[in-house]
Short mmCIF file of C-alpha atoms and ligand atoms in Angstrom, two decimals:
data_model
loop_
_atom_site.label_atom_id
_atom_site.label_comp_id
_atom_site.label_asym_id
_atom_site.label_seq_id
_atom_site.Cartn_x
_atom_site.Cartn_y
_atom_site.Cartn_z
CA MET A 1 -14.66 -23.06 -27.87
CA PHE A 2 -11.65 -23.69 -25.68
CA ASP A 3 -9.93 -27.07 -25.75
CA LYS A 4 -12.20 -29.72 -24.23
CA ASN A 5 -9.70 -30.40 -21.44
CA ILE A 6 -10.39 -26.94 -20.06
CA TYR A 7 -14.08 -27.78 -19.59
CA ILE A 8 -13.23 -31.20 -18.16
CA ARG A 9 -10.82 -29.63 -15.67
CA ARG A 10 -13.29 -26.93 -14.65
CA ARG A 11 -16.05 -29.47 -13.99
CA ARG A 12 -13.65 -31.63 -12.02
CA THR A 13 -12.67 -28.64 -9.86
CA LEU A 14 -16.34 -27.83 -9.35
CA LEU A 15 -16.97 -31.41 -8.28
CA GLU A 16 -14.13 -31.17 -5.76
CA LYS A 17 -15.45 -27.90 -4.38
CA MET A 18 -18.94 -29.33 -4.03
CA ALA A 19 -17.52 -32.44 -2.33
CA GLU A 20 -16.48 -30.17 0.54
CA THR A 21 -20.08 -29.16 1.16
CA ALA A 22 -21.46 -32.58 2.19
CA PRO A 23 -20.31 -36.14 2.91
CA GLU A 24 -20.30 -38.67 0.06
CA GLY A 25 -23.73 -40.10 -0.61
CA LYS A 26 -25.41 -36.90 0.59
CA ARG A 27 -24.21 -34.49 -2.09
CA GLY A 28 -26.97 -34.93 -4.64
CA ILE A 29 -26.84 -33.60 -8.19
CA ALA A 30 -25.95 -30.31 -9.88
CA LEU A 31 -28.40 -29.32 -12.58
CA PHE A 32 -27.40 -26.82 -15.28
CA ILE A 33 -29.77 -25.36 -17.86
CA GLY A 34 -28.52 -23.53 -20.94
CA ASN A 35 -30.56 -20.81 -22.58
CA VAL A 36 -33.21 -21.38 -25.22
CA GLU A 37 -34.15 -19.15 -28.15
CA ALA A 38 -36.26 -16.19 -27.03
CA ALA A 39 -38.98 -15.07 -29.42
CA ALA A 40 -38.90 -11.38 -30.35
CA GLN A 41 -42.19 -10.90 -32.20
CA TYR A 42 -43.03 -14.54 -32.90
CA LYS A 43 -41.37 -17.92 -32.37
CA ASN A 44 -39.47 -18.07 -35.64
CA ASN A 45 -38.20 -14.50 -35.30
CA ALA A 46 -36.05 -14.80 -32.22
CA TYR A 47 -33.57 -12.43 -30.57
CA LYS A 48 -29.97 -13.14 -31.42
CA PHE A 49 -29.10 -16.19 -29.32
CA ARG A 50 -26.92 -15.63 -26.28
CA GLN A 51 -25.92 -18.63 -24.22
CA ASP A 52 -25.96 -18.56 -20.41
CA SER A 53 -22.50 -17.55 -19.16
CA SER A 54 -22.09 -20.20 -16.44
CA TRP A 55 -23.15 -22.79 -18.98
CA LEU A 56 -20.48 -21.49 -21.37
CA TYR A 57 -17.89 -21.64 -18.60
CA TYR A 58 -18.46 -25.31 -17.76
CA PHE A 59 -19.87 -26.77 -20.96
CA GLY A 60 -18.74 -24.47 -23.79
CA LEU A 61 -21.49 -25.52 -26.18
CA ASP A 62 -22.91 -22.36 -27.67
CA GLU A 63 -26.36 -23.36 -28.83
CA PRO A 64 -29.88 -23.37 -27.46
CA ARG A 65 -31.79 -26.02 -25.54
CA LEU A 66 -29.05 -27.89 -23.70
CA ALA A 67 -28.98 -29.06 -20.12
CA ALA A 68 -26.65 -31.16 -18.00
CA ILE A 69 -26.57 -33.03 -14.74
CA ILE A 70 -23.43 -33.72 -12.75
CA ASP A 71 -23.89 -36.41 -10.11
CA LEU A 72 -22.00 -34.96 -7.17
CA ASP A 73 -21.65 -38.33 -5.46
CA ASN A 74 -20.21 -40.42 -8.28
CA GLY A 75 -19.04 -37.72 -10.75
CA GLU A 76 -21.20 -39.01 -13.62
CA GLU A 77 -22.03 -36.34 -16.20
CA THR A 78 -24.93 -36.34 -18.67
CA LEU A 79 -25.68 -33.90 -21.47
CA PHE A 80 -29.35 -33.45 -22.40
CA ALA A 81 -30.20 -32.32 -25.92
CA ASP A 82 -32.25 -33.43 -28.90
CA ASP A 83 -30.91 -34.89 -32.12
CA VAL A 84 -32.27 -33.00 -35.09
CA GLU A 85 -35.10 -34.27 -37.27
CA ILE A 86 -35.42 -33.80 -41.04
CA GLU A 87 -37.60 -30.71 -40.42
CA ASP A 88 -34.70 -29.06 -38.54
CA ILE A 89 -32.16 -30.09 -41.18
CA ILE A 90 -34.24 -28.38 -43.88
CA TRP A 91 -34.08 -25.06 -42.02
CA MET A 92 -30.77 -25.30 -40.18
CA GLY A 93 -28.65 -27.73 -42.20
CA PRO A 94 -27.11 -30.94 -40.85
CA GLN A 95 -26.15 -30.83 -37.16
CA PRO A 96 -23.75 -32.97 -35.12
CA SER A 97 -25.35 -35.67 -32.97
CA VAL A 98 -25.92 -35.07 -29.28
CA ALA A 99 -23.38 -37.79 -28.45
CA SER A 100 -20.70 -36.07 -30.51
CA LYS A 101 -21.50 -32.71 -28.91
CA ALA A 102 -21.10 -34.33 -25.50
CA ALA A 103 -17.78 -35.84 -26.59
CA GLU A 104 -16.61 -32.42 -27.81
CA VAL A 105 -16.59 -31.19 -24.21
CA GLY A 106 -15.59 -34.49 -22.61
CA ILE A 107 -18.99 -35.68 -21.36
CA ALA A 108 -19.51 -39.46 -21.51
CA ASN A 109 -23.30 -39.71 -21.40
CA SER A 110 -26.05 -38.05 -23.37
CA ALA A 111 -29.81 -38.27 -23.37
CA SER A 112 -32.74 -36.51 -24.97
CA TYR A 113 -33.79 -33.14 -23.52
CA GLY A 114 -37.17 -34.56 -22.58
CA THR A 115 -35.63 -37.13 -20.24
CA LEU A 116 -34.21 -34.43 -18.00
CA ASN A 117 -37.36 -34.56 -15.89
CA ILE A 118 -36.97 -38.32 -15.35
CA LEU A 119 -33.58 -37.81 -13.69
CA ALA A 120 -34.79 -34.83 -11.71
CA THR A 121 -37.87 -36.73 -10.52
CA LYS A 122 -35.71 -39.71 -9.56
CA ALA A 123 -33.39 -37.48 -7.52
CA LEU A 124 -36.40 -35.87 -5.82
CA ALA A 125 -37.94 -39.27 -5.03
CA GLN A 126 -34.64 -40.40 -3.49
CA GLY A 127 -34.49 -37.24 -1.41
CA ARG A 128 -31.20 -36.17 -3.03
CA PRO A 129 -30.39 -32.44 -3.00
CA ILE A 130 -30.71 -30.75 -6.40
CA HIS A 131 -28.20 -27.91 -6.67
CA PHE A 132 -28.87 -25.29 -9.33
CA LEU A 133 -27.95 -21.65 -10.01
CA PRO A 134 -30.62 -18.92 -9.82
CA PRO A 135 -32.01 -18.45 -13.33
CA THR A 136 -32.33 -15.11 -15.14
CA ARG A 137 -34.38 -15.98 -18.19
CA TYR A 138 -38.09 -16.70 -17.74
CA TYR A 139 -37.92 -19.99 -19.62
CA ASN A 140 -35.19 -21.29 -17.31
CA THR A 141 -37.12 -20.11 -14.27
CA MET A 142 -40.20 -22.02 -15.36
CA LYS A 143 -38.18 -25.05 -16.47
CA LEU A 144 -36.40 -25.26 -13.12
CA ALA A 145 -39.67 -24.78 -11.26
CA ALA A 146 -41.24 -27.61 -13.26
CA LEU A 147 -38.25 -29.93 -12.78
CA THR A 148 -37.97 -29.37 -9.05
CA GLY A 149 -41.61 -28.86 -8.13
CA LEU A 150 -40.79 -25.44 -6.68
CA GLY A 151 -42.36 -22.06 -7.43
CA ASN A 152 -40.78 -19.37 -9.63
CA GLU A 153 -39.78 -17.32 -6.60
CA ALA A 154 -38.18 -20.25 -4.82
CA VAL A 155 -35.95 -21.20 -7.75
CA SER A 156 -34.61 -17.62 -7.88
CA LYS A 157 -33.85 -17.47 -4.16
CA VAL A 158 -30.29 -18.38 -3.13
CA ALA A 159 -29.80 -20.01 0.29
CA PRO A 160 -27.69 -22.76 1.90
CA MET A 161 -29.09 -26.20 1.05
CA ALA A 162 -29.60 -26.99 4.74
CA ALA A 163 -32.17 -24.18 4.95
CA GLU A 164 -35.86 -24.82 4.16
CA GLY A 165 -35.18 -28.37 3.02
CA GLY A 166 -33.09 -27.11 0.09
CA ARG A 167 -36.18 -25.82 -1.70
CA HIS A 168 -34.36 -23.01 -3.53
CA ALA A 169 -31.23 -22.27 -5.59
CA SER A 170 -28.00 -23.53 -4.05
CA GLU A 171 -25.74 -21.06 -2.27
CA GLU A 172 -23.06 -23.77 -2.16
CA LEU A 173 -23.11 -24.09 -5.96
CA VAL A 174 -23.25 -20.31 -6.44
CA LYS A 175 -20.22 -19.83 -4.20
CA ALA A 176 -18.26 -22.60 -5.91
CA VAL A 177 -18.98 -21.14 -9.36
CA ILE A 178 -18.11 -17.60 -8.25
CA SER A 179 -14.83 -18.74 -6.70
CA MET A 180 -13.82 -20.15 -10.07
CA ARG A 181 -15.17 -17.56 -12.50
CA LEU A 182 -13.91 -14.61 -10.46
CA VAL A 183 -10.24 -15.47 -11.00
CA LYS A 184 -9.53 -15.47 -14.70
CA GLU A 185 -7.48 -18.21 -16.31
CA ASP A 186 -4.77 -17.43 -18.89
CA CYS A 187 -7.01 -18.59 -21.73
CA GLU A 188 -9.69 -16.17 -20.52
CA ILE A 189 -7.26 -13.26 -20.16
CA LYS A 190 -6.38 -13.71 -23.83
CA GLN A 191 -10.08 -13.46 -24.69
CA LEU A 192 -10.53 -10.41 -22.46
CA ASP A 193 -7.61 -8.71 -24.20
CA ASP A 194 -9.22 -9.57 -27.52
CA ALA A 195 -12.51 -8.05 -26.40
CA GLY A 196 -10.51 -5.07 -25.13
CA ALA A 197 -8.85 -4.55 -28.50
CA LEU A 198 -12.24 -4.64 -30.17
CA GLY A 199 -13.71 -2.21 -27.66
CA GLN A 200 -10.82 0.20 -28.11
CA GLU A 201 -11.26 0.04 -31.89
CA MET A 202 -14.95 0.85 -31.40
CA HIS A 203 -14.08 3.93 -29.37
CA THR A 204 -11.46 5.09 -31.88
CA VAL A 205 -13.98 4.85 -34.71
CA ALA A 206 -16.54 6.70 -32.60
CA ARG A 207 -14.11 9.48 -31.69
CA ASN A 208 -13.19 9.99 -35.34
CA ALA A 209 -16.87 10.16 -36.28
CA VAL A 210 -17.82 12.97 -33.86
CA LYS A 211 -18.96 15.97 -35.90
CA ILE A 212 -21.16 18.92 -35.07
CA GLY A 213 -24.62 18.53 -36.59
CA ILE A 214 -24.76 14.76 -37.03
CA LEU A 215 -27.05 12.54 -35.00
CA GLU A 216 -25.63 10.63 -32.03
CA GLN A 217 -27.18 7.54 -33.63
CA GLU A 218 -24.85 7.87 -36.64
CA ILE A 219 -21.83 7.54 -34.36
CA VAL A 220 -23.43 4.59 -32.55
CA GLY A 221 -24.01 2.81 -35.87
CA LYS A 222 -20.41 3.22 -37.02
CA MET A 223 -19.06 2.19 -33.62
CA GLU A 224 -21.21 -0.92 -33.24
CA GLY A 225 -20.37 -1.88 -36.82
CA VAL A 226 -16.78 -2.48 -35.68
CA THR A 227 -17.68 -5.21 -33.23
CA LEU A 228 -20.40 -6.64 -35.45
CA SER A 229 -17.86 -7.09 -38.24
CA LYS A 230 -15.37 -8.93 -36.00
CA GLY A 231 -17.06 -10.09 -32.85
CA TRP A 232 -20.39 -11.19 -31.47
CA GLY A 233 -21.62 -7.65 -30.87
CA VAL A 234 -21.79 -5.20 -28.00
CA SER A 235 -21.33 -6.34 -24.41
CA PHE A 236 -24.23 -4.13 -23.20
CA PRO A 237 -26.50 -1.52 -24.76
CA THR A 238 -24.30 1.39 -25.86
CA ILE A 239 -24.40 4.64 -23.91
CA LEU A 240 -23.54 7.58 -26.18
CA THR A 241 -25.01 10.84 -25.02
CA GLN A 242 -24.53 14.55 -24.48
CA HIS A 243 -26.56 14.03 -21.30
CA GLY A 244 -23.91 12.06 -19.45
CA GLU A 245 -25.53 12.98 -16.15
CA ILE A 246 -28.12 10.33 -17.03
CA LEU A 247 -26.02 7.33 -16.09
CA HIS A 248 -27.51 4.73 -18.41
CA ASN A 249 -28.87 6.90 -21.19
CA HIS A 250 -29.61 4.69 -24.19
CA VAL A 251 -31.35 7.40 -26.26
CA HIS A 252 -29.25 8.51 -29.22
CA ASP A 253 -31.59 10.85 -31.03
CA LYS A 254 -29.87 14.22 -30.41
CA ARG A 255 -27.75 16.16 -32.86
CA ILE A 256 -24.16 16.81 -31.80
CA GLU A 257 -24.01 20.39 -30.54
CA PRO A 258 -20.92 22.52 -30.04
CA GLY A 259 -19.57 23.01 -26.52
CA LYS A 260 -21.05 19.81 -25.07
CA LEU A 261 -19.50 16.77 -23.45
CA LEU A 262 -20.20 13.46 -25.15
CA VAL A 263 -20.05 10.42 -22.87
CA ILE A 264 -19.35 7.21 -24.78
CA ASP A 265 -19.64 4.10 -22.62
CA ALA A 266 -19.43 1.05 -24.84
CA GLY A 267 -17.74 -2.29 -25.12
CA ALA A 268 -17.46 -5.37 -27.25
CA GLU A 269 -18.41 -8.96 -26.69
CA ASN A 270 -16.03 -11.12 -28.69
CA ASN A 271 -16.87 -14.39 -30.37
CA MET A 272 -16.03 -16.33 -27.20
CA HIS A 273 -18.44 -14.03 -25.33
CA TYR A 274 -15.87 -12.22 -23.22
CA ALA A 275 -16.62 -8.55 -22.57
CA SER A 276 -14.91 -5.20 -22.56
CA ASP A 277 -16.28 -1.94 -21.18
CA PHE A 278 -14.66 1.45 -21.80
CA THR A 279 -15.86 4.98 -21.24
CA ARG A 280 -14.43 8.19 -22.60
CA THR A 281 -15.88 11.68 -22.49
CA LEU A 282 -15.15 13.91 -25.46
CA PRO A 283 -15.61 17.65 -26.02
CA THR A 284 -17.97 17.73 -29.01
CA GLY A 285 -16.06 20.53 -30.75
CA GLY A 286 -12.67 18.96 -30.05
CA LYS A 287 -11.63 21.40 -27.30
CA PHE A 288 -12.66 21.46 -23.62
CA THR A 289 -13.87 24.72 -22.13
CA GLN A 290 -12.00 25.79 -18.98
CA LYS A 291 -14.95 24.73 -16.83
CA GLN A 292 -15.14 21.31 -18.51
CA ARG A 293 -11.40 20.79 -18.27
CA GLU A 294 -11.38 21.45 -14.51
CA ILE A 295 -13.95 18.75 -13.81
CA TYR A 296 -12.48 16.43 -16.45
CA GLN A 297 -9.04 16.59 -14.83
CA ILE A 298 -10.47 15.54 -11.46
CA VAL A 299 -12.11 12.46 -13.00
CA CYS A 300 -8.96 11.68 -14.95
CA ASP A 301 -6.85 11.89 -11.78
CA CYS A 302 -9.31 9.56 -10.02
CA ASN A 303 -8.99 7.08 -12.88
CA GLU A 304 -5.19 7.17 -12.67
CA LEU A 305 -5.24 6.85 -8.88
CA ALA A 306 -7.63 3.89 -9.05
CA PHE A 307 -5.29 2.12 -11.46
CA LYS A 308 -2.28 2.86 -9.25
CA LEU A 309 -4.01 1.43 -6.18
CA THR A 310 -5.40 -1.66 -7.93
CA LYS A 311 -3.13 -4.50 -6.81
CA PRO A 312 -3.22 -7.76 -4.88
CA GLY A 313 -3.98 -7.46 -1.18
CA VAL A 314 -5.89 -4.18 -1.49
CA ALA A 315 -9.65 -4.24 -0.92
CA TYR A 316 -11.29 -2.66 -3.97
CA ARG A 317 -13.69 -0.95 -1.55
CA ASP A 318 -10.69 1.05 -0.31
CA VAL A 319 -9.79 1.98 -3.90
CA HIS A 320 -13.34 3.33 -4.29
CA LEU A 321 -12.95 5.36 -1.08
CA ALA A 322 -9.50 6.69 -2.05
CA ALA A 323 -10.87 7.84 -5.41
CA ALA A 324 -13.85 9.42 -3.62
CA LYS A 325 -11.47 11.35 -1.38
CA LEU A 326 -9.41 12.60 -4.31
CA MET A 327 -12.61 13.59 -6.11
CA LEU A 328 -13.80 15.59 -3.09
CA ASP A 329 -10.38 17.23 -2.85
CA GLY A 330 -10.70 18.38 -6.47
CA LEU A 331 -14.26 19.58 -5.97
CA ARG A 332 -13.17 21.41 -2.83
CA SER A 333 -10.47 23.25 -4.80
CA LEU A 334 -13.29 24.49 -7.08
CA ASP A 335 -15.27 25.52 -3.96
CA LEU A 336 -18.10 23.14 -4.82
CA VAL A 337 -17.73 21.44 -1.45
CA ARG A 338 -16.25 22.74 1.79
CA GLY A 339 -14.87 20.94 4.83
CA ASP A 340 -12.60 18.21 6.10
CA LEU A 341 -11.92 15.56 3.45
CA ASP A 342 -12.16 12.51 5.72
CA ASN A 343 -15.38 13.78 7.26
CA MET A 344 -16.81 14.31 3.77
CA VAL A 345 -15.82 10.79 2.71
CA ASP A 346 -17.41 9.34 5.87
CA ALA A 347 -20.59 11.35 5.25
CA GLY A 348 -20.78 9.91 1.70
CA ILE A 349 -20.67 13.34 0.02
CA ALA A 350 -18.95 11.88 -3.07
CA GLY A 351 -22.20 10.03 -3.79
CA LEU A 352 -23.87 13.29 -4.80
CA PHE A 353 -21.38 13.58 -7.66
CA GLN A 354 -20.73 9.90 -8.36
CA PRO A 355 -23.84 7.95 -7.39
CA HIS A 356 -22.35 4.68 -8.62
CA GLY A 357 -19.53 2.36 -7.61
CA LEU A 358 -15.98 2.80 -8.85
CA GLY A 359 -15.97 -0.48 -10.76
CA HIS A 360 -17.17 -4.03 -11.26
CA ASN A 361 -15.95 -7.44 -12.31
CA ILE A 362 -15.80 -8.19 -16.03
CA GLY A 363 -15.65 -11.61 -17.66
CA LEU A 364 -18.23 -13.53 -19.64
CA ASP A 365 -20.65 -10.81 -18.50
CA VAL A 366 -19.84 -7.13 -18.50
CA HIS A 367 -21.00 -7.02 -14.87
CA ASP A 368 -19.64 -10.46 -14.27
CA MET A 369 -22.00 -12.96 -12.62
CA GLU A 370 -24.48 -10.34 -11.50
CA ASP A 371 -27.11 -13.03 -12.09
CA LEU A 372 -25.63 -15.05 -9.22
CA GLY A 373 -26.10 -12.26 -6.69
CA GLU A 374 -24.12 -9.01 -6.48
CA ASP A 375 -23.09 -9.43 -2.85
CA LEU A 376 -21.92 -13.02 -3.17
CA VAL A 377 -19.88 -12.05 -6.25
CA GLY A 378 -18.43 -8.74 -5.11
CA TYR A 379 -18.10 -8.94 -1.31
CA ASP A 380 -15.85 -11.00 0.92
CA PRO A 381 -17.66 -12.75 3.80
CA ASP A 382 -16.34 -10.14 6.27
CA GLN A 383 -17.48 -7.16 4.15
CA LYS A 384 -20.87 -5.55 4.44
CA ARG A 385 -22.43 -3.47 1.72
CA SER A 386 -22.93 0.19 2.57
CA ASP A 387 -26.31 1.87 2.24
CA GLN A 388 -24.76 5.20 1.19
CA LEU A 389 -25.50 6.57 -2.26
CA GLY A 390 -22.58 5.66 -4.52
CA LEU A 391 -20.67 3.33 -2.21
CA GLY A 392 -23.85 1.28 -1.86
CA SER A 393 -23.78 0.67 -5.63
CA LEU A 394 -20.25 -0.71 -5.51
CA ARG A 395 -20.45 -4.12 -7.18
CA MET A 396 -16.88 -5.15 -6.35
CA ALA A 397 -15.50 -4.55 -2.87
CA ARG A 398 -13.34 -7.66 -2.40
CA LYS A 399 -9.71 -7.84 -1.48
CA LEU A 400 -7.98 -8.12 -4.86
CA VAL A 401 -6.08 -11.20 -5.97
CA PRO A 402 -4.16 -11.89 -9.19
CA GLY A 403 -6.63 -12.80 -11.94
CA HIS A 404 -9.38 -10.42 -10.87
CA PHE A 405 -10.49 -8.46 -13.91
CA ILE A 406 -12.28 -5.23 -13.16
CA SER A 407 -13.30 -1.89 -14.59
CA ASN A 408 -12.15 1.38 -13.04
CA GLU A 409 -14.80 3.95 -13.88
CA PRO A 410 -14.89 7.12 -11.81
CA GLY A 411 -17.32 9.82 -12.88
CA ILE A 412 -18.63 13.23 -11.89
CA TYR A 413 -22.22 14.09 -12.77
CA PHE A 414 -24.34 17.12 -12.07
CA ILE A 415 -27.87 15.80 -11.65
CA PRO A 416 -30.14 18.79 -10.89
CA ALA A 417 -32.96 16.70 -9.40
CA LEU A 418 -30.56 14.91 -7.04
CA ILE A 419 -28.83 18.15 -6.02
CA GLU A 420 -32.23 19.75 -5.28
CA LYS A 421 -33.27 16.73 -3.21
CA TRP A 422 -30.08 16.83 -1.14
CA LYS A 423 -30.50 20.56 -0.70
CA SER A 424 -34.08 20.34 0.53
CA GLU A 425 -33.40 17.34 2.78
CA LYS A 426 -30.06 18.72 4.02
CA THR A 427 -28.39 15.38 3.20
CA ASP A 428 -25.04 17.09 2.66
CA LYS A 429 -24.67 18.05 6.35
CA GLY A 430 -23.44 21.48 5.30
CA PHE A 431 -20.54 20.28 3.11
CA VAL A 432 -21.99 21.33 -0.26
CA ASN A 433 -21.79 24.86 -1.69
CA TYR A 434 -25.16 24.88 -3.48
CA GLN A 435 -24.74 28.47 -4.64
CA LYS A 436 -21.75 27.57 -6.80
CA LEU A 437 -23.20 24.19 -7.75
CA GLU A 438 -26.18 25.88 -9.42
CA ARG A 439 -23.84 27.06 -12.17
CA TYR A 440 -23.24 23.41 -13.14
CA TYR A 441 -26.88 22.41 -13.69
CA ASP A 442 -26.39 22.25 -17.46
CA PHE A 443 -22.90 20.74 -17.31
CA GLY A 444 -23.83 17.09 -17.93
CA GLY A 445 -21.46 14.38 -16.76
CA ILE A 446 -18.02 12.87 -17.21
CA ARG A 447 -17.00 9.21 -16.84
CA LEU A 448 -13.63 7.63 -17.70
CA GLU A 449 -13.36 3.87 -17.66
CA ASP A 450 -10.58 1.37 -18.31
CA ASP A 451 -10.47 -2.40 -17.87
CA VAL A 452 -7.79 -3.70 -15.55
CA LEU A 453 -6.27 -7.11 -14.82
CA VAL A 454 -4.86 -7.66 -11.34
CA THR A 455 -1.46 -9.34 -11.74
CA GLU A 456 0.98 -11.01 -9.31
CA ASP A 457 2.74 -7.74 -8.54
CA GLY A 458 0.25 -5.04 -9.46
CA ALA A 459 -2.12 -4.57 -12.36
CA ARG A 460 -2.14 -3.90 -16.06
CA LEU A 461 -4.57 -2.15 -18.34
CA THR A 462 -6.10 -4.46 -20.89
CA GLY A 463 -6.59 -4.04 -24.59
CA PRO A 464 -3.48 -3.14 -26.63
CA ASN A 465 -4.00 0.60 -27.10
CA ARG A 466 -5.16 2.66 -24.18
CA LEU A 467 -7.64 5.24 -25.37
CA PRO A 468 -6.43 8.84 -24.93
CA ILE A 469 -7.44 9.99 -21.46
CA GLN A 470 -5.38 13.07 -20.47
CA PRO A 471 -7.27 16.17 -21.68
CA ASP A 472 -4.42 17.36 -23.95
CA ASP A 473 -4.20 13.90 -25.53
CA VAL A 474 -7.95 13.79 -26.05
CA GLU A 475 -7.89 17.19 -27.78
CA MET A 476 -4.94 16.13 -29.92
CA SER A 477 -6.68 12.91 -30.96
CA MET A 478 -9.71 14.94 -32.05
CA ALA A 479 -7.75 17.61 -33.92
N1 LIG B 501 -20.62 0.38 -18.74
C1 LIG B 501 -21.88 0.25 -18.18
C2 LIG B 501 -21.83 -0.13 -16.75
O1 LIG B 501 -20.81 -0.50 -16.25
O2 LIG B 501 -22.86 -0.12 -16.09
MN1 MN B 502 -18.63 -0.33 -16.53
#
């Protein structure tokens, strides 16, 4: 945990932000629910516990079955949890009291978990607004529905409290939380660098383990062992595949074959639950073919350009578009597309090759705060999300400010089914050279991803040792 003053300060800032949303006496309460254990096969065999990220940000306590109420009118804070009984002590050992847990993070009042509904019912009876974040886990959805008297769908819907009598999750609270979590504090940047170091170590171990004939799974095991031995685990299910054209391929059952491209997209979650997310694409035999190298170099150049353009004052949407233009330029030099670059960018042709966004926020979640709503997290109020393939998947479009922490992850993929669909529906408006493209149907995909902190005067890559990215350096590191 961070020092308790960090949590106290964050909650005070949240209180101030929420004070701007309504006059005193009309603000109501903010209700936070931490995660509970989730049974895997049966109750006593649960998945590894992962606390809710917004809970971690404001309350730090990393254990199940906690809740809190902040009275937005008088600032009073209450932690809800249960003191352990002898039955729990037998199985879990002695545990600190609820009051001492509350004191650990600077909360004055505590009460049993079961009394949460008394406070919620009282607030409802008094007609006070109850602000809460949209839940992800089913338990929290049902718990919030029970506490507020709303349905499961209503508690997941985010809208301003003035709408529909406030019978939904609070857009005001969501926006206040996003405004704070989006800009990383120094103590968080240290954690993100730590997660970065761990992620880079994972990738180095993986690269050294690549060998013709072994199973992809063997590399995954060695790589994940790195973070399991030092951190909490992986920050998302590992992608390690010779079918990189399948963007989120979590199947690792193939043997490493010569002449293929191996996409490794993996990151660590450190013990403070901060994430890293790196992707490298390796030639399985240690050397790129000419055809692979040509495409690889385009992606590599896009990665470098994205980093160069990532700085305060620039909208990340424009970084995505600049990388798309460079990508199309490279593909045009290989005669895979033909035409005016700006017209191709406008027509969204890059989406055929990179049907995902250039990057996303990273923090306590690898796609930070996606649970709070992608558009509210990643788009400024004056930005509208595109419906084009690729650009429409951009999770971070905002104008960058110091403290934003993002991934830059350009990629080129040859997805036969998508190419055939575009061809038959003439989506490409004549820009795509399908005859040449057919020769790439068995190519696979390439993605290259680094994690980047926006600083006062530019940006810096995070993690101490950038993974080899230029093709010569990659080959040398595999020699
Ligand atoms: N690295 C996985 C993703 O960003 O979706
Ligand atoms: Mn990513």
